XYZ file of C-alpha atoms in Angstrom:
707
model
C -14.028 17.356 39.246
C -12.150 15.296 41.853
C -11.926 18.157 44.341
C -15.671 18.791 44.103
C -16.246 15.064 44.492
C -14.441 14.955 47.848
C -15.827 18.343 48.919
C -12.498 20.240 48.949
C -11.794 23.524 47.209
C -8.952 22.957 44.740
C -7.244 26.134 45.974
C -6.788 24.450 49.369
C -4.449 21.973 47.642
C -2.464 24.623 45.832
C -2.957 28.111 44.476
C -1.067 27.120 41.326
C -3.303 25.930 38.467
C -0.485 23.721 37.178
C -0.159 21.965 40.548
C -3.929 21.556 40.839
C -4.031 19.832 37.438
C -1.046 17.657 38.367
C -2.652 16.583 41.629
C -5.952 15.842 39.847
C -4.084 13.562 37.439
C -1.795 11.847 39.969
C -4.133 11.103 42.889
C -5.251 7.693 41.464
C -1.596 6.582 41.439
C -1.284 7.694 45.054
C -4.358 5.650 45.984
C -2.914 2.562 44.264
C 0.452 3.041 45.992
C -1.055 3.522 49.463
C -3.528 0.652 48.959
C -0.763 -1.648 47.703
C 1.481 -0.851 50.672
C -1.387 -1.392 53.128
C -2.298 -4.707 51.493
C 1.359 -5.808 51.507
C 1.636 -5.042 55.226
C -1.553 -7.018 55.880
C -0.293 -10.048 53.924
C 3.079 -9.831 55.700
C 1.266 -9.768 59.032
C -0.656 -12.944 58.126
C 2.539 -14.731 57.032
C 4.300 -13.662 60.246
C 1.466 -15.064 62.355
C 1.730 -18.394 60.563
C 5.520 -18.463 60.994
C 5.116 -18.069 64.769
C 2.875 -21.140 64.743
C 5.583 -23.075 62.820
C 3.094 -23.963 60.107
C 4.453 -26.675 57.774
C 2.746 -25.039 54.778
C 4.303 -21.628 55.429
C 6.244 -21.561 52.136
C 3.173 -22.407 50.078
C 1.087 -19.894 51.992
C 3.642 -17.085 51.535
C 3.854 -17.869 47.798
C 0.041 -17.842 47.501
C -0.047 -14.570 49.448
C 2.374 -12.968 46.993
C 0.316 -14.098 43.999
C -2.884 -12.995 45.717
C -1.352 -9.589 46.486
C -0.440 -9.070 42.820
C -3.935 -10.081 41.679
C -5.618 -7.734 44.127
C -3.373 -4.811 43.163
C -3.943 -5.366 39.428
C -7.692 -5.782 39.910
C -7.986 -2.734 42.150
C -5.912 -0.590 39.784
C -8.041 -1.550 36.766
C -11.324 -0.840 38.560
C -10.065 2.488 39.942
C -8.582 3.714 36.645
C -11.675 2.665 34.690
C -13.989 4.750 36.856
C -11.727 7.804 37.270
C -10.730 8.233 33.614
C -13.684 10.591 32.830
C -13.015 12.634 35.999
C -9.245 12.781 35.453
C -9.747 13.559 31.766
C -12.060 16.422 32.622
C -9.493 17.714 35.156
C -6.611 17.506 32.649
C -8.566 19.399 30.009
C -9.133 22.238 32.475
C -5.732 23.363 31.129
C -7.257 24.311 27.777
C -10.790 25.291 28.772
C -10.927 28.960 27.904
C -13.654 31.554 27.478
C -13.508 34.537 25.198
C -14.499 38.031 26.299
C -14.805 41.164 24.133
C -12.152 43.831 24.678
C -14.007 47.125 24.395
C -10.811 49.198 24.224
C -9.312 47.464 21.200
C -12.440 45.946 19.603
C -10.997 42.424 19.855
C -11.582 39.499 22.192
C -9.364 37.954 24.872
C -9.631 34.350 26.146
C -9.087 33.534 29.803
C -8.535 30.143 31.436
C -11.751 29.071 33.184
C -9.791 27.337 35.953
C -7.966 30.578 36.718
C -9.392 33.726 35.181
C -6.118 35.556 35.815
C -4.355 33.463 33.150
C -4.676 34.489 29.487
C -4.931 31.545 27.076
C -2.005 32.730 24.977
C 1.623 31.754 25.578
C 2.874 34.964 23.985
C 0.801 37.190 26.260
C 1.065 35.122 29.454
C 4.110 32.936 30.192
C 2.243 31.028 32.892
C 0.017 29.444 30.250
C 3.023 27.797 28.584
C 3.836 25.867 31.777
C 0.186 24.850 32.115
C 0.159 23.572 28.517
C 3.334 21.535 29.143
C 1.668 19.903 32.183
C -1.410 19.233 30.051
C 0.516 17.387 27.322
C 2.402 15.231 29.839
C -0.780 14.017 31.498
C -2.589 13.845 28.162
C -0.099 11.200 27.047
C -0.222 9.449 30.439
C -4.012 9.187 30.720
C -5.686 9.832 27.362
C -3.247 7.759 25.286
C -1.294 5.419 27.553
C -4.119 4.159 29.856
C -6.487 2.967 27.057
C -3.486 1.384 25.302
C -2.658 -0.496 28.516
C -6.248 -1.775 28.695
C -6.027 -2.832 25.045
C -2.677 -4.610 25.495
C -3.910 -6.407 28.606
C -7.103 -7.607 26.910
C -5.131 -8.721 23.866
C -2.788 -10.735 26.104
C -5.601 -12.583 27.895
C -7.930 -12.829 24.880
C -7.297 -16.512 24.197
C -7.766 -17.488 27.844
C -11.097 -15.658 28.002
C -12.296 -17.008 24.650
C -11.672 -20.599 25.743
C -12.918 -19.857 29.300
C -9.629 -21.216 30.683
C -9.107 -18.356 33.106
C -5.519 -17.559 34.113
C -4.611 -15.580 37.224
C -3.999 -12.461 35.108
C -7.325 -12.896 33.305
C -9.006 -13.281 36.683
C -7.304 -10.128 37.973
C -8.540 -8.132 34.967
C -12.023 -9.692 34.914
C -13.622 -6.273 35.450
C -12.786 -5.362 31.842
C -14.302 -8.412 30.136
C -16.669 -10.347 32.420
C -19.858 -8.584 31.288
C -19.139 -9.013 27.575
C -19.363 -11.847 25.098
C -15.959 -13.454 24.484
C -15.983 -12.189 20.880
C -16.466 -8.618 22.185
C -13.742 -8.627 24.817
C -12.338 -5.246 23.623
C -15.613 -3.380 24.062
C -14.571 -1.698 27.291
C -11.706 -0.015 25.428
C -14.227 1.406 22.932
C -16.444 2.584 25.779
C -13.470 4.180 27.543
C -12.513 6.067 24.382
C -16.108 7.310 24.062
C -15.976 8.684 27.597
C -12.606 10.349 26.924
C -13.955 11.980 23.758
C -17.039 13.346 25.522
C -15.254 14.541 28.655
C -11.920 15.678 27.219
C -11.031 15.503 23.528
C -14.077 17.527 22.587
C -12.338 20.511 24.199
C -9.936 20.631 21.241
C -12.844 21.935 19.162
C -12.437 25.713 19.078
C -10.466 25.975 22.375
C -10.785 29.763 22.522
C -14.506 30.303 21.914
C -15.908 26.738 21.943
C -17.630 27.135 25.306
C -19.855 29.836 23.785
C -20.773 27.852 20.669
C -22.983 24.848 19.852
C -20.496 22.867 17.764
C -19.268 20.826 20.742
C -22.844 19.809 21.571
C -23.453 18.790 17.950
C -20.241 16.712 17.885
C -21.211 15.089 21.225
C -24.617 14.128 19.765
C -22.962 12.631 16.665
C -20.450 10.627 18.766
C -23.228 9.317 21.042
C -25.431 8.437 18.062
C -22.584 6.521 16.392
C -21.889 4.642 19.623
C -25.583 3.740 19.869
C -25.475 2.355 16.313
C -22.447 0.218 17.201
C -24.170 -0.924 20.387
C -27.331 -1.985 18.553
C -25.332 -3.690 15.800
C -22.916 -5.750 17.881
C -24.806 -6.237 21.199
C -21.591 -6.987 23.135
C -23.149 -7.872 26.496
C -23.711 -11.363 27.857
C -26.858 -10.326 29.679
C -29.698 -8.700 27.805
C -30.581 -6.447 30.717
C -27.072 -4.922 30.573
C -27.576 -4.285 26.863
C -30.946 -2.612 27.423
C -29.593 -0.409 30.217
C -26.551 0.631 28.129
C -28.767 1.500 25.146
C -31.194 3.408 27.338
C -28.456 5.407 29.109
C -26.869 6.342 25.789
C -30.249 7.471 24.455
C -30.728 9.646 27.547
C -27.263 11.137 26.977
C -28.238 12.105 23.425
C -31.422 13.692 24.758
C -29.436 15.694 27.345
C -27.056 17.027 24.681
C -30.030 17.941 22.498
C -31.695 19.800 25.354
C -28.378 21.576 25.927
C -28.706 23.144 22.459
C -31.975 24.764 23.570
C -30.340 26.202 26.695
C -27.320 27.379 24.716
C -29.507 29.223 22.180
C -31.668 30.836 24.840
C -28.908 31.953 27.231
C -29.535 35.661 27.754
C -26.201 36.086 29.551
C -24.399 35.314 26.305
C -22.514 37.975 24.363
C -25.193 38.171 21.698
C -27.583 40.986 22.469
C -30.305 39.551 20.276
C -30.090 36.065 21.853
C -33.792 36.164 22.898
C -34.863 36.893 19.339
C -32.592 34.134 18.027
C -34.023 31.719 20.606
C -37.597 32.462 19.537
C -36.824 32.239 15.812
C -34.555 29.195 15.934
C -36.201 27.100 18.690
C -39.772 28.414 18.356
C -42.663 28.793 20.809
C -41.586 32.425 21.548
C -39.098 31.115 24.078
C -36.895 33.218 26.277
C -34.295 32.096 28.778
C -36.826 31.370 31.533
C -39.316 29.520 29.319
C -36.538 27.508 27.731
C -35.342 26.433 31.181
C -38.875 25.361 32.159
C -39.220 23.426 28.890
C -35.903 21.640 29.414
C -36.794 20.714 33.017
C -40.213 19.388 31.905
C -38.706 17.306 29.112
C -36.055 15.964 31.497
C -38.729 14.880 33.990
C -40.613 13.228 31.138
C -37.488 11.344 30.131
C -36.978 10.188 33.712
C -40.571 8.934 33.842
C -40.175 7.031 30.563
C -36.875 5.603 31.847
C -38.514 4.311 35.028
C -41.331 2.699 32.994
C -38.814 1.023 30.683
C -36.801 -0.229 33.655
C -39.963 -1.794 35.087
C -40.673 -3.458 31.734
C -37.091 -4.783 31.659
C -37.474 -6.155 35.182
C -40.697 -7.962 34.206
C -39.067 -9.405 31.088
C -36.084 -10.533 33.130
C -38.436 -12.237 35.573
C -40.058 -14.198 32.729
C -36.767 -15.089 31.022
C -36.262 -18.815 30.480
C -32.718 -19.268 31.743
C -31.081 -20.788 34.802
C -30.052 -18.214 37.409
C -28.553 -18.089 40.889
C -31.160 -17.522 43.577
C -28.664 -15.355 45.495
C -27.954 -12.921 42.620
C -30.781 -13.519 40.086
C -28.091 -13.605 37.389
C -26.796 -16.406 35.197
C -24.029 -18.494 36.822
C -20.365 -17.750 36.221
C -19.064 -20.513 33.923
C -15.346 -19.708 33.929
C -13.041 -22.708 33.611
C -9.578 -23.286 35.025
C -6.528 -23.009 32.778
C -6.288 -26.761 32.157
C -9.956 -27.277 31.172
C -11.803 -26.653 27.907
C -15.172 -28.195 28.844
C -17.419 -28.026 31.881
C -18.661 -31.612 31.507
C -17.411 -34.726 29.768
C -20.481 -36.891 29.137
C -19.649 -40.594 28.997
C -22.199 -43.047 27.618
C -22.477 -46.168 25.539
C -23.754 -45.712 21.996
C -25.720 -48.941 21.946
C -28.140 -48.205 24.790
C -27.711 -44.563 25.775
C -26.981 -42.408 22.737
C -30.453 -41.014 21.940
C -31.331 -40.198 25.552
C -27.900 -38.663 26.224
C -28.137 -36.317 23.265
C -31.602 -35.164 24.344
C -30.337 -34.434 27.863
C -27.336 -32.462 26.564
C -29.475 -30.285 24.281
C -31.822 -29.518 27.163
C -28.914 -28.651 29.466
C -27.447 -26.302 26.866
C -30.833 -24.707 26.205
C -31.520 -23.807 29.844
C -27.939 -22.865 30.753
C -26.452 -21.030 27.741
C -22.671 -21.116 27.684
C -22.188 -24.509 29.335
C -19.655 -26.582 27.374
C -20.389 -30.304 27.294
C -18.082 -32.781 25.585
C -20.249 -35.086 23.495
C -18.968 -37.672 21.059
C -21.035 -36.547 18.050
C -19.896 -32.945 18.537
C -16.293 -33.218 19.713
C -14.816 -36.668 19.046
C -12.214 -36.608 16.263
C -10.311 -39.774 17.207
C -10.665 -42.625 19.691
C -7.105 -42.008 20.892
C -8.172 -38.606 22.279
C -10.654 -39.860 24.886
C -8.228 -39.614 27.807
C -7.121 -36.087 26.822
C -10.753 -34.997 26.525
C -11.490 -36.303 30.024
C -8.430 -34.430 31.299
C -9.684 -31.216 29.716
C -13.099 -31.321 31.427
C -13.976 -29.978 34.862
C -16.560 -32.658 35.670
C -16.993 -36.249 34.474
C -20.622 -37.291 33.993
C -21.933 -40.781 33.256
C -25.251 -41.591 31.669
C -25.699 -45.140 32.933
C -27.413 -47.732 30.750
C -27.250 -51.519 30.864
C -24.062 -52.022 28.801
C -22.077 -49.105 30.176
C -19.515 -51.041 32.245
C -19.147 -53.595 29.459
C -18.009 -50.957 26.930
C -14.221 -50.772 26.660
C -14.251 -47.084 25.686
C -16.494 -46.215 28.625
C -14.077 -48.069 30.899
C -11.159 -46.027 29.514
C -13.021 -42.785 30.159
C -14.112 -43.785 33.669
C -10.704 -45.095 34.747
C -9.027 -41.876 33.502
C -11.514 -39.741 35.437
C -10.810 -41.664 38.645
C -7.021 -41.474 38.179
C -7.274 -37.711 37.565
C -9.637 -37.398 40.570
C -12.311 -35.709 38.502
C -15.660 -35.072 40.229
C -18.106 -37.713 38.989
C -21.848 -37.292 38.429
C -23.943 -40.340 37.468
C -27.395 -40.009 35.955
C -29.706 -42.935 35.261
C -33.283 -43.788 34.361
C -35.285 -46.448 36.171
C -35.745 -47.457 39.797
C -33.762 -49.211 42.532
C -33.332 -52.282 40.387
C -31.286 -50.096 38.021
C -28.970 -49.191 40.894
C -28.657 -52.845 41.869
C -27.831 -53.646 38.259
C -25.219 -50.850 38.279
C -23.437 -52.388 41.277
C -23.539 -55.947 39.914
C -22.290 -55.015 36.435
C -19.507 -52.815 37.856
C -18.272 -55.730 39.966
C -18.545 -58.108 37.004
C -16.832 -55.995 34.335
C -14.525 -53.474 36.059
C -11.855 -55.852 37.334
C -9.189 -55.713 34.627
C -5.515 -54.911 35.129
C -6.008 -51.206 34.352
C -9.071 -50.878 36.582
C -8.837 -49.030 39.910
C -11.176 -51.740 41.240
C -14.973 -52.002 41.641
C -14.830 -50.742 45.244
C -13.082 -47.498 44.276
C -15.416 -47.009 41.308
C -18.553 -47.532 43.410
C -17.217 -45.165 46.053
C -16.884 -42.508 43.367
C -20.323 -43.243 41.928
C -22.222 -43.272 45.206
C -20.422 -40.217 46.459
C -19.460 -41.155 50.022
C -16.897 -43.887 50.588
C -17.558 -44.072 54.332
C -21.113 -45.167 53.705
C -20.484 -47.362 50.682
C -21.577 -50.699 52.182
C -24.834 -49.345 53.575
C -25.365 -47.332 50.397
C -25.183 -50.395 48.186
C -27.294 -52.524 50.502
C -30.081 -49.988 50.978
C -29.533 -48.034 47.752
C -31.187 -45.080 49.390
C -30.563 -41.748 47.629
C -28.032 -39.424 49.177
C -28.827 -35.744 49.690
C -28.043 -33.531 46.716
C -24.851 -32.068 48.198
C -23.486 -35.480 49.188
C -23.254 -36.877 45.658
C -24.650 -40.182 44.511
C -26.488 -41.098 41.292
C -29.119 -38.677 40.013
C -32.386 -40.136 38.791
C -33.208 -38.552 35.430
C -36.878 -37.804 34.774
C -38.190 -36.466 31.465
C -41.416 -34.902 32.766
C -41.312 -31.059 32.834
C -41.249 -30.146 36.535
C -39.283 -33.262 37.507
C -36.822 -32.696 34.656
C -36.159 -29.173 35.962
C -35.432 -30.623 39.422
C -32.995 -33.128 37.872
C -31.227 -30.360 35.931
C -30.982 -28.319 39.113
C -29.008 -31.114 40.791
C -26.700 -31.572 37.788
C -26.071 -27.850 37.328
C -25.441 -27.316 41.030
C -22.926 -30.172 41.332
C -21.141 -28.925 38.214
C -20.915 -25.336 39.438
C -19.584 -26.470 42.820
C -16.513 -27.773 40.984
C -15.788 -24.664 38.910
C -12.983 -22.349 40.112
C -15.181 -19.290 40.699
C -17.586 -21.094 43.034
C -14.823 -22.921 44.861
C -13.810 -19.445 46.031
C -17.385 -18.124 46.384
C -19.305 -21.079 47.776
C -21.743 -18.785 49.576
C -23.286 -17.799 46.229
C -24.556 -21.364 45.781
C -26.012 -21.758 49.273
C -29.479 -20.614 48.180
C -29.330 -22.845 45.115
C -30.387 -22.312 41.517
C -33.590 -21.355 39.773
C -34.177 -23.545 36.715
C -36.998 -22.782 34.242
C -39.849 -25.236 34.770
C -39.318 -25.609 38.511
C -42.273 -25.173 40.817
C -41.983 -22.318 43.283
C -43.709 -22.072 46.670
C -47.399 -23.025 46.500
C -50.066 -21.686 48.830
C -53.723 -22.491 49.434
C -56.177 -19.621 49.716
C -59.395 -21.513 50.464
C -60.050 -24.354 52.939
C -60.436 -27.884 51.534
C -61.571 -31.225 52.928
C -59.263 -34.152 52.233
C -60.800 -37.597 52.674
C -58.709 -40.703 53.269
C -59.471 -44.331 53.939
C -57.575 -46.286 56.597
C -57.744 -49.328 54.343
C -55.560 -47.419 51.839
C -52.315 -47.898 53.806
C -49.898 -44.914 53.605
C -52.405 -42.268 52.470
C -52.545 -40.638 55.921
C -48.783 -39.943 55.862
C -49.075 -38.341 52.426
C -51.979 -36.170 53.572
C -49.899 -34.915 56.490
C -46.938 -34.249 54.177
C -49.208 -32.049 52.069
C -50.093 -30.016 55.136
C -46.459 -29.829 56.237
C -45.146 -28.141 53.064
C -47.627 -25.288 53.458
C -46.650 -22.229 55.521
C -47.504 -22.871 59.157
C -50.271 -20.256 59.143
C -52.003 -22.012 56.203
C -51.782 -25.623 57.385
C -55.218 -25.471 58.983
C -56.705 -24.911 55.508
C -56.479 -28.662 54.873
C -58.849 -30.718 57.027
C -58.210 -34.459 56.896
C -61.309 -36.669 57.392
C -61.987 -40.361 57.613
C -63.903 -41.008 54.377
C -65.979 -43.864 55.852
C -67.415 -41.626 58.552
C -67.680 -38.561 56.304
C -69.737 -40.407 53.703
C -72.080 -41.868 56.293
C -70.853 -45.424 56.026
C -70.124 -45.200 59.751
C -72.272 -43.557 62.411
C -70.169 -40.448 63.091
C -67.879 -38.205 61.073
C -64.341 -37.942 62.390
C -61.229 -35.842 61.638
C -57.697 -37.244 61.576
C -54.547 -35.478 62.653
C -50.982 -36.289 63.666
C -51.504 -36.264 67.426
C -54.785 -38.230 67.713
C -55.973 -40.647 65.062
C -59.662 -39.743 65.302
C -61.567 -36.920 67.009
C -65.314 -36.268 66.644
C -65.918 -33.126 64.577
C -69.232 -33.084 62.761
C -72.674 -34.306 63.689
C -74.109 -34.605 60.184
C -73.146 -37.174 57.604
C -71.995 -34.843 54.805
C -70.919 -31.211 54.499
C -69.895 -29.756 51.123
C -69.353 -26.163 52.156
C -65.809 -26.348 50.726
C -63.974 -28.262 47.953
C -63.737 -31.966 48.854
C -61.137 -34.456 47.623
C -60.535 -38.148 48.184
C -56.841 -39.120 48.294
C -56.236 -42.522 46.685
C -52.692 -43.795 47.224
C -51.841 -46.237 44.424
C -49.300 -48.969 45.121
C -49.173 -52.718 44.587
C -51.194 -53.310 47.775
C -54.077 -50.946 46.928
C -56.305 -53.444 45.087
C -54.560 -56.669 46.156
C -56.836 -59.361 47.579
C -54.785 -59.668 50.760
C -54.799 -55.902 51.460
C -56.292 -54.516 54.654
C -60.106 -54.146 54.430
C -60.340 -53.975 50.598
C -64.147 -54.056 50.881
C -64.205 -50.775 52.817
C -61.944 -49.099 50.237
C -64.094 -50.302 47.332
C -67.230 -49.008 49.048
C -65.622 -45.614 49.606
C -64.420 -45.464 45.989
C -67.892 -46.250 44.657
C -69.454 -43.454 46.682
C -66.688 -40.920 45.895
C -66.577 -41.562 42.154
C -70.369 -41.380 41.965
C -70.529 -38.121 43.943
C -69.997 -35.024 41.689
C -68.966 -32.981 44.751
C -65.891 -35.135 45.403
C -62.744 -35.092 43.268
C -60.493 -38.170 43.221
C -56.817 -37.334 43.834
C -54.675 -40.159 42.408
C -51.150 -40.587 43.824
C -48.911 -43.179 42.139
C -46.039 -44.501 44.289
C -42.734 -44.928 42.373
C -40.482 -46.440 45.069
C -40.485 -50.232 44.792
C -39.576 -50.512 48.484
C -42.871 -48.778 49.268
C -44.954 -50.846 46.887
C -44.261 -48.919 43.714
C -45.298 -50.689 40.511
C -46.355 -49.951 36.938
C -49.748 -48.393 36.345
C -50.857 -51.459 34.366
C -51.115 -53.346 37.668
C -53.987 -51.112 38.806
C -55.843 -51.570 35.540
C -55.639 -55.336 36.033
C -56.459 -55.527 39.756
C -59.025 -52.729 40.216
C -62.709 -53.775 40.017
C -63.935 -53.542 36.424
C -66.969 -51.434 37.269
C -64.769 -48.752 38.911
C -62.610 -48.473 35.808
C -65.471 -47.933 33.332
C -68.473 -45.617 33.182
C -70.161 -44.286 35.211
C -67.406 -44.415 37.859
C -64.395 -43.960 35.553
C -61.894 -44.021 38.447
C -58.767 -43.413 36.346
C -60.076 -40.601 34.121
C -57.552 -38.154 35.626
C -53.775 -38.558 35.375
C -52.170 -39.825 38.576
C -49.415 -37.749 40.198
C -46.160 -39.686 40.530
C -44.731 -39.803 44.048
C -40.967 -40.271 44.451
C -38.849 -40.946 47.533
C -35.904 -38.788 46.383
C -36.225 -35.499 48.345
C -35.736 -33.274 45.261
C -38.584 -35.027 43.425
C -40.868 -35.711 46.364
C -41.299 -32.001 47.016
C -42.263 -31.585 43.337
C -44.867 -34.366 43.668
C -46.364 -32.760 46.758
C -46.507 -29.333 45.096
C -48.301 -30.842 42.093
C -50.833 -32.399 44.463
C -51.334 -29.054 46.197
C -51.948 -27.531 42.782
C -54.758 -30.031 42.214
C -56.207 -29.027 45.580
C -56.447 -25.461 44.287
C -53.057 -24.150 45.348
C -51.118 -21.625 43.299
């Protein structure tokens, strides 16, 4: 009851039952009216402030304010009416809730209105009841019939926009009714609303005079709830499985509550049946009376609550293990709504000759880990070569998979030029190293200079993401931060692939209408299945390095740096030459001082010990710094069962990155084969791109025992 909800006795509003029912049915309209007026005044105030500043965009702002006002009013009305329908319905049906009492004088029974026990539920005997019934039918039509029909008509009007994910302003305003459901089940909220109306209102039509004393209403409520559960299990209308589980569980609990109500109804000693206790014992069993039945119902209810809590915990664990991309800020799948003029999230442009197989594999992986993302791909969506430009126009983001003949392909040029003219956001993915980027620049300049081309400079500005830094970007070809754009290096390996997908997903979402308005939801980023989370060390380790292995000291310090500050002292970095006794004293290395005496004995294996070998083209080269010292250290470390070799393979060619074959050719033969077997373990790839470098370092920490 609304009056109970706000803590006011209904008689304080009016002593008339008819007026109480009218107020209980009309207060949501009053809230909408007052809220709309307040919002209109606020918008008018904002427009007035802008007019005083002589803002040039005042007309556009006032128009946007009007549209925004309408959207907010529609959205607020839908949300309010959806939640108050059960309460209002229950209040309206107070007009026909009657209870029968035996008339000892005449041997008959008389029904009185529960809302006002002075009113007899018979128009012939009490004229006041006729006016109450008239009020009931008016509001019955307004709420029980008209409101669900309005929901149905609204959903039917926006159905096509929701199905295609091309969200109009009206669809956005009414998103509360459809956002949680699959596009094929957009009308489910109407079904759910009707269920609530049946259980809170229409069920009162069953035996209006004596129904409150009988069990038939409870039986009908159980049947309705059971049927709804069957529909729910059959159609599974929800986008998120956890919503489906919670809806099924709540409906099951409702059935249980109605069933327990039958026990209470049978064992109610205050009822008109004198032999109710005997009936309770015979029909329910266990020699129950009113008190024992109440204890039983309370015990079963507590048991149900316990089972519910356990199931909710199980659902939470399953959700945690679910293999799907989610927002870190909400732990839910991203909102993939499109604007009215778009049918696809991504148009993927590639050349068939050199990029088709890899492109298709990437698309399938993207669709697997982010269900619902729509990617335009030639084999799936191309029906005619004359439709390429229209397909680009109908996509929110334009993505290029770059391969060697991309800029040479005429169709790829058409797609790219259209995307630039339409100012579509552009994401470029590629495989390879910096030479691939150099090749990208050279081939763009060579092939993208026709009459219909916007020019190589404009194209490269779009590709590298930041026109102000284009010259330095091309000369250094250093990767830009994730939020600044620039080509994305695609890596197929599990953890690195997840990091690549994270960048692509995030850039795509940033250009969808929902996240343009709610950018704060993306600030914490995405969680993609396969990504490595925070890694911690729980036991101290010794990490040996050799000064002759140039660059290894920086990597060792990076490993310490990604640990929480309180755990960084768990990694002790030692000079391997001194630690192994090749030199006279053992020394520790740190960032402030290169070497400080630490130990007095030559070796100490009281903790796990690792030797960090940084592999680049200089590692085994003849002209490298002190190669003899490094070889001596490697011989001792590989021969010592207490020391584990940690192989780190540099990928950046500017830092000496090269193919692994180089090490097999240049490393001493005896280190490669038994008994040393230097390369028996797989080397961890080390990238310069920030998104991948952190993955490399976490993988190395994992080999040190982190988890």
